[in-house]
Amino acid sequence: MCRDQRLEERAARALASVTPRASVIACATAYAAPIAKECAATSEAYRRAVANLPCAACGIYGYSQHAHGNEGKGMGLKTDDRTGVPLCCARPGEEGCHIKFDQYRLLPGGRDAHREAMRTWGAQTRAMVHSLGLWPKNLPLWPGDKSDRTPEISKQIGS
């Protein structure tokens, strides 16, 4: 008898001995409407443009990464690239703002303060990318953003 055949027989015996529970049956027959996912825009060109900006928290040049916000992420869910900001990476002797931000240690006030800062910095970053002429042609503007805004990347934490 081959291995596959033994496994099939074993599975059939296991299924034959199972007694379904009422809770399992009720859940299996209930209908749940699917949750619509937002269509997150992705753009490698935009992420690279953001990474070329100074860190939104400390202002250092040359170490920035495109950092996505921690709001709206989950299994199978991506955040829109246009909401990302430049935050510096770890380097010798320095942990970097990106790591601290992801762990809610960059700003006082916990998660709420970090989410508010991400929204503010995101708007400033989009304005900066657009004003520098680095906005990718195939990437639509963020809803509510105006193309003529004057950018201000904050140099101080919490600004």
CSV table of N, CA and C in Angstrom, one decimal, residues 11-124:
chain,number,residue,atom,x,y,z
A,11,ALA,N,-7.7,9.8,6.4
A,11,ALA,CA,-8.5,11.0,6.3
A,11,ALA,C,-10.0,10.6,6.3
A,12,ALA,N,-10.3,9.6,5.5
A,12,ALA,CA,-11.7,9.1,5.4
A,12,ALA,C,-12.2,8.6,6.7
A,13,ARG,N,-11.4,7.9,7.5
A,13,ARG,CA,-11.7,7.4,8.8
A,13,ARG,C,-11.9,8.5,9.8
A,14,ALA,N,-11.1,9.5,9.7
A,14,ALA,CA,-11.2,10.7,10.6
A,14,ALA,C,-12.5,11.5,10.3
A,15,LEU,N,-12.8,11.7,9.1
A,15,LEU,CA,-14.0,12.4,8.7
A,15,LEU,C,-15.3,11.6,9.1
A,16,ALA,N,-15.2,10.3,9.0
A,16,ALA,CA,-16.4,9.5,9.4
A,16,ALA,C,-16.7,9.5,10.9
A,17,SER,N,-15.6,9.7,11.7
A,17,SER,CA,-15.8,9.7,13.1
A,17,SER,C,-16.2,11.1,13.7
A,18,VAL,N,-16.2,12.1,12.9
A,18,VAL,CA,-16.5,13.5,13.4
A,18,VAL,C,-18.0,13.7,13.5
A,19,THR,N,-18.4,14.3,14.7
A,19,THR,CA,-19.7,14.7,14.9
A,19,THR,C,-19.8,16.2,14.8
A,20,PRO,N,-20.6,16.7,13.9
A,20,PRO,CA,-20.7,18.2,13.7
A,20,PRO,C,-21.4,18.8,14.9
A,21,ARG,N,-20.9,20.0,15.3
A,21,ARG,CA,-21.5,20.7,16.4
A,21,ARG,C,-22.5,21.7,15.8
A,22,ALA,N,-23.4,22.1,16.6
A,22,ALA,CA,-24.4,23.0,16.1
A,22,ALA,C,-23.8,24.4,15.8
A,23,SER,N,-22.8,24.8,16.6
A,23,SER,CA,-22.2,26.1,16.3
A,23,SER,C,-21.5,26.1,15.0
A,24,VAL,N,-20.9,25.1,14.7
A,24,VAL,CA,-20.1,25.0,13.4
A,24,VAL,C,-21.1,25.0,12.3
A,25,ILE,N,-22.2,24.2,12.4
A,25,ILE,CA,-23.2,24.2,11.3
A,25,ILE,C,-23.8,25.5,11.1
A,26,ALA,N,-24.2,26.2,12.2
A,26,ALA,CA,-24.8,27.5,12.1
A,26,ALA,C,-23.9,28.5,11.4
A,27,CYS,N,-22.6,28.5,11.7
A,27,CYS,CA,-21.6,29.4,11.1
A,27,CYS,C,-21.4,29.1,9.6
A,28,ALA,N,-21.5,27.8,9.3
A,28,ALA,CA,-21.2,27.4,8.0
A,28,ALA,C,-22.3,27.8,7.0
A,29,THR,N,-23.6,27.9,7.6
A,29,THR,CA,-24.7,28.3,6.7
A,29,THR,C,-25.0,29.8,6.7
A,30,ALA,N,-24.4,30.5,7.6
A,30,ALA,CA,-24.7,31.9,7.7
A,30,ALA,C,-24.0,32.6,6.5
A,31,TYR,N,-24.6,33.7,6.0
A,31,TYR,CA,-24.0,34.4,4.9
A,31,TYR,C,-23.4,35.7,5.4
A,32,ALA,N,-22.2,36.0,5.0
A,32,ALA,CA,-21.5,37.2,5.4
A,32,ALA,C,-21.1,37.9,4.1
A,33,ALA,N,-21.5,39.2,4.1
A,33,ALA,CA,-21.2,40.0,2.9
A,33,ALA,C,-19.7,40.3,2.9
A,34,PRO,N,-19.1,40.2,1.7
A,34,PRO,CA,-17.6,40.5,1.6
A,34,PRO,C,-17.4,42.0,1.9
A,35,ILE,N,-16.2,42.3,2.5
A,35,ILE,CA,-15.8,43.6,2.8
A,35,ILE,C,-15.0,44.1,1.6
A,36,ALA,N,-15.5,45.3,1.1
A,36,ALA,CA,-14.8,45.8,-0.1
A,36,ALA,C,-13.5,46.4,0.3
A,37,LYS,N,-12.4,46.1,-0.4
A,37,LYS,CA,-11.1,46.7,-0.1
A,37,LYS,C,-10.9,48.0,-0.9
A,38,GLU,N,-10.3,49.0,-0.3
A,38,GLU,CA,-10.0,50.2,-1.0
A,38,GLU,C,-8.9,49.9,-2.0
A,39,CYS,N,-8.9,50.6,-3.1
A,39,CYS,CA,-7.9,50.4,-4.1
A,39,CYS,C,-6.7,51.3,-3.8
A,40,ALA,N,-5.7,50.7,-3.2
A,40,ALA,CA,-4.5,51.5,-2.8
A,40,ALA,C,-3.6,51.7,-4.0
A,41,ALA,N,-3.3,53.0,-4.3
A,41,ALA,CA,-2.4,53.3,-5.4
A,41,ALA,C,-1.0,52.9,-5.0
A,42,THR,N,-0.3,52.3,-5.9
A,42,THR,CA,1.1,52.0,-5.7
A,42,THR,C,2.0,52.6,-6.9
A,43,SER,N,3.1,53.1,-6.5
A,43,SER,CA,4.0,53.7,-7.5
A,43,SER,C,5.4,53.7,-7.0
A,44,GLU,N,6.2,52.9,-7.7
A,44,GLU,CA,7.7,52.8,-7.3
A,44,GLU,C,8.3,54.2,-7.5
A,45,ALA,N,8.0,54.9,-8.6
A,45,ALA,CA,8.5,56.2,-8.8
A,45,ALA,C,8.2,57.2,-7.6
A,46,TYR,N,7.0,57.1,-7.1
A,46,TYR,CA,6.6,58.0,-6.0
A,46,TYR,C,7.4,57.6,-4.7
A,47,ARG,N,7.5,56.3,-4.5
A,47,ARG,CA,8.2,55.8,-3.3
A,47,ARG,C,9.7,56.3,-3.3
A,48,ARG,N,10.3,56.2,-4.5
A,48,ARG,CA,11.7,56.6,-4.7
A,48,ARG,C,11.8,58.1,-4.5
A,49,ALA,N,10.8,58.9,-5.0
A,49,ALA,CA,10.9,60.4,-4.8
A,49,ALA,C,10.8,60.7,-3.3
A,50,VAL,N,9.9,60.0,-2.6
A,50,VAL,CA,9.8,60.3,-1.2
A,50,VAL,C,11.1,59.9,-0.4
A,51,ALA,N,11.7,58.8,-0.8
A,51,ALA,CA,12.9,58.4,-0.1
A,51,ALA,C,14.1,59.4,-0.4
A,52,ASN,N,14.0,60.2,-1.4
A,52,ASN,CA,15.0,61.2,-1.7
A,52,ASN,C,14.8,62.5,-0.9
A,53,LEU,N,13.8,62.6,-0.1
A,53,LEU,CA,13.5,63.8,0.7
A,53,LEU,C,14.2,63.6,2.1
A,54,PRO,N,14.3,64.7,2.8
A,54,PRO,CA,14.9,64.6,4.2
A,54,PRO,C,13.9,64.0,5.1
A,55,CYS,N,14.3,63.4,6.2
A,55,CYS,CA,13.4,62.7,7.1
A,55,CYS,C,12.4,63.8,7.7
A,56,ALA,N,11.2,63.4,7.7
A,56,ALA,CA,10.1,64.3,8.1
A,56,ALA,C,10.2,64.6,9.6
A,57,ALA,N,10.8,63.7,10.4
A,57,ALA,CA,10.9,63.9,11.8
A,57,ALA,C,12.1,64.7,12.3
A,58,CYS,N,13.3,64.3,11.8
A,58,CYS,CA,14.5,64.9,12.3
A,58,CYS,C,15.2,65.7,11.2
A,59,GLY,N,14.9,65.6,9.9
A,59,GLY,CA,15.4,66.5,8.9
A,59,GLY,C,16.7,66.0,8.3
A,60,ILE,N,17.2,64.9,8.7
A,60,ILE,CA,18.5,64.4,8.1
A,60,ILE,C,18.3,64.0,6.6
A,61,TYR,N,19.3,64.3,5.8
A,61,TYR,CA,19.3,63.9,4.4
A,61,TYR,C,20.1,62.7,4.2
A,62,GLY,N,19.7,61.9,3.2
A,62,GLY,CA,20.5,60.8,2.7
A,62,GLY,C,20.2,59.4,3.4
A,63,TYR,N,19.3,59.4,4.3
A,63,TYR,CA,19.0,58.1,5.0
A,63,TYR,C,17.5,57.8,5.0
A,64,SER,N,16.7,58.6,4.3
A,64,SER,CA,15.3,58.4,4.3
A,64,SER,C,14.8,57.2,3.5
A,65,GLN,N,13.7,56.7,4.0
A,65,GLN,CA,13.0,55.6,3.4
A,65,GLN,C,11.5,56.0,3.3
A,66,HIS,N,10.8,55.5,2.3
A,66,HIS,CA,9.4,55.7,2.2
A,66,HIS,C,8.7,54.9,3.3
A,67,ALA,N,8.1,55.6,4.2
A,67,ALA,CA,7.5,54.9,5.3
A,67,ALA,C,6.0,55.0,5.2
A,68,HIS,N,5.3,53.8,5.1
A,68,HIS,CA,3.8,53.8,5.1
A,68,HIS,C,3.3,54.0,6.5
A,69,GLY,N,2.1,54.6,6.6
A,69,GLY,CA,1.5,54.7,7.9
A,69,GLY,C,1.0,53.4,8.5
A,70,ASN,N,0.8,53.4,9.7
A,70,ASN,CA,0.3,52.1,10.4
A,70,ASN,C,-1.2,52.1,10.5
A,71,GLU,N,-1.9,53.0,9.8
A,71,GLU,CA,-3.3,53.0,9.9
A,71,GLU,C,-3.9,52.4,8.6
A,72,GLY,N,-4.8,51.4,8.8
A,72,GLY,CA,-5.4,50.8,7.6
A,72,GLY,C,-4.7,49.6,7.1
A,73,LYS,N,-3.6,49.2,7.7
A,73,LYS,CA,-2.9,48.0,7.3
A,73,LYS,C,-3.5,46.8,8.0
A,74,GLY,N,-3.4,45.6,7.3
A,74,GLY,CA,-3.8,44.4,7.9
A,74,GLY,C,-3.5,43.3,6.9
A,75,MET,N,-4.0,42.1,7.3
A,75,MET,CA,-3.7,40.9,6.4
A,75,MET,C,-4.4,41.1,5.1
A,76,GLY,N,-3.6,41.2,4.0
A,76,GLY,CA,-4.1,41.3,2.7
A,76,GLY,C,-4.4,42.8,2.3
A,77,LEU,N,-4.2,43.7,3.2
A,77,LEU,CA,-4.5,45.1,3.0
A,77,LEU,C,-3.2,45.9,2.9
A,78,LYS,N,-3.1,46.8,1.9
A,78,LYS,CA,-2.0,47.6,1.7
A,78,LYS,C,-2.4,49.1,1.9
A,79,THR,N,-1.5,49.9,2.4
A,79,THR,CA,-1.9,51.3,2.4
A,79,THR,C,-1.4,52.0,1.1
A,80,ASP,N,-2.0,53.1,0.8
A,80,ASP,CA,-1.8,53.8,-0.4
A,80,ASP,C,-0.4,54.4,-0.3
A,81,ASP,N,0.4,54.3,-1.4
A,81,ASP,CA,1.8,54.9,-1.4
A,81,ASP,C,1.8,56.4,-1.2
A,82,ARG,N,0.7,57.0,-1.6
A,82,ARG,CA,0.6,58.5,-1.5
A,82,ARG,C,0.5,59.0,-0.1
A,83,THR,N,0.2,58.1,0.9
A,83,THR,CA,0.2,58.5,2.3
A,83,THR,C,1.5,58.3,3.0
A,84,GLY,N,2.5,57.8,2.3
A,84,GLY,CA,3.8,57.6,2.9
A,84,GLY,C,4.6,58.9,3.1
A,85,VAL,N,5.6,58.8,4.0
A,85,VAL,CA,6.4,60.0,4.3
A,85,VAL,C,7.9,59.5,4.4
A,86,PRO,N,8.8,60.4,4.3
A,86,PRO,CA,10.2,60.0,4.4
A,86,PRO,C,10.6,60.0,5.9
A,87,LEU,N,11.1,58.9,6.3
A,87,LEU,CA,11.6,58.7,7.7
A,87,LEU,C,13.0,58.0,7.6
A,88,CYS,N,13.9,58.4,8.4
A,88,CYS,CA,15.3,57.9,8.3
A,88,CYS,C,15.4,56.5,8.8
A,89,CYS,N,16.3,55.7,8.2
A,89,CYS,CA,16.5,54.3,8.6
A,89,CYS,C,17.6,54.3,9.7
A,90,ALA,N,17.7,53.1,10.2
A,90,ALA,CA,18.8,52.8,11.2
A,90,ALA,C,20.2,53.0,10.5
A,91,ARG,N,21.1,53.5,11.3
A,91,ARG,CA,22.5,53.7,10.8
A,91,ARG,C,23.4,53.5,12.0
A,92,PRO,N,24.7,53.4,11.8
A,92,PRO,CA,25.6,53.2,12.9
A,92,PRO,C,25.4,54.2,14.0
A,93,GLY,N,25.1,53.8,15.2
A,93,GLY,CA,24.9,54.6,16.3
A,93,GLY,C,23.6,55.3,16.5
A,94,GLU,N,22.7,55.0,15.5
A,94,GLU,CA,21.4,55.7,15.6
A,94,GLU,C,20.3,54.7,15.2
A,95,GLU,N,19.2,54.6,15.9
A,95,GLU,CA,18.1,53.7,15.6
A,95,GLU,C,17.3,54.1,14.4
A,96,GLY,N,17.1,55.4,14.2
A,96,GLY,CA,16.4,55.9,13.0
A,96,GLY,C,14.9,56.1,13.4
A,97,CYS,N,14.4,57.1,12.8
A,97,CYS,CA,13.0,57.5,13.0
A,97,CYS,C,12.0,56.5,12.5
A,98,HIS,N,12.3,55.8,11.4
A,98,HIS,CA,11.3,54.9,10.9
A,98,HIS,C,11.0,53.7,11.9
A,99,ILE,N,12.0,53.2,12.5
A,99,ILE,CA,11.8,52.1,13.5
A,99,ILE,C,11.0,52.6,14.7
A,100,LYS,N,11.4,53.8,15.2
A,100,LYS,CA,10.7,54.4,16.3
A,100,LYS,C,9.3,54.7,16.0
A,101,PHE,N,9.0,55.2,14.8
A,101,PHE,CA,7.7,55.5,14.4
A,101,PHE,C,6.8,54.3,14.3
A,102,ASP,N,7.3,53.2,13.7
A,102,ASP,CA,6.5,52.0,13.6
A,102,ASP,C,6.2,51.4,14.9
A,103,GLN,N,7.0,51.6,16.0
A,103,GLN,CA,6.8,51.1,17.3
A,103,GLN,C,6.1,52.1,18.2
A,104,TYR,N,5.6,53.2,17.6
A,104,TYR,CA,5.0,54.3,18.4
A,104,TYR,C,5.8,54.9,19.5
A,105,ARG,N,7.1,55.0,19.3
A,105,ARG,CA,8.0,55.6,20.2
A,105,ARG,C,8.6,56.9,19.8
A,106,LEU,N,8.3,57.4,18.6
A,106,LEU,CA,8.9,58.6,18.1
A,106,LEU,C,8.3,59.8,18.7
A,107,LEU,N,7.1,59.8,19.0
A,107,LEU,CA,6.4,61.0,19.5
A,107,LEU,C,5.7,60.7,20.8
A,108,PRO,N,5.6,61.6,21.7
A,108,PRO,CA,4.7,61.4,22.9
A,108,PRO,C,3.3,61.4,22.5
A,109,GLY,N,2.5,60.6,23.2
A,109,GLY,CA,1.0,60.6,22.8
A,109,GLY,C,0.6,59.3,22.2
A,110,GLY,N,1.5,58.4,22.0
A,110,GLY,CA,1.2,57.0,21.5
A,110,GLY,C,0.6,57.0,20.1
A,111,ARG,N,-0.2,56.0,19.9
A,111,ARG,CA,-0.7,55.7,18.5
A,111,ARG,C,-1.5,56.9,17.9
A,112,ASP,N,-2.3,57.6,18.7
A,112,ASP,CA,-3.1,58.7,18.1
A,112,ASP,C,-2.2,59.8,17.6
A,113,ALA,N,-1.1,60.1,18.4
A,113,ALA,CA,-0.2,61.2,18.0
A,113,ALA,C,0.6,60.8,16.8
A,114,HIS,N,0.9,59.5,16.6
A,114,HIS,CA,1.6,59.1,15.5
A,114,HIS,C,0.8,59.1,14.2
A,115,ARG,N,-0.5,58.7,14.4
A,115,ARG,CA,-1.4,58.7,13.2
A,115,ARG,C,-1.7,60.1,12.8
A,116,GLU,N,-1.8,61.0,13.7
A,116,GLU,CA,-2.1,62.4,13.3
A,116,GLU,C,-0.8,63.0,12.6
A,117,ALA,N,0.4,62.7,13.1
A,117,ALA,CA,1.6,63.2,12.5
A,117,ALA,C,1.7,62.6,11.1
A,118,MET,N,1.4,61.3,10.9
A,118,MET,CA,1.4,60.7,9.6
A,118,MET,C,0.5,61.4,8.6
A,119,ARG,N,-0.7,61.8,9.0
A,119,ARG,CA,-1.6,62.5,8.1
A,119,ARG,C,-1.0,63.9,7.8
A,120,THR,N,-0.5,64.6,8.8
A,120,THR,CA,0.1,65.9,8.5
A,120,THR,C,1.4,65.8,7.6
A,121,TRP,N,2.3,64.9,8.0
A,121,TRP,CA,3.5,64.8,7.2
A,121,TRP,C,3.2,64.2,5.8
A,122,GLY,N,2.1,63.4,5.7
A,122,GLY,CA,1.8,62.9,4.4
A,122,GLY,C,1.3,64.0,3.4
A,123,ALA,N,0.5,64.9,3.9
A,123,ALA,CA,0.1,66.1,3.1
A,123,ALA,C,1.3,66.9,2.7
A,124,GLN,N,2.2,67.1,3.7
A,124,GLN,CA,3.4,67.9,3.4
A,124,GLN,C,4.3,67.2,2.4
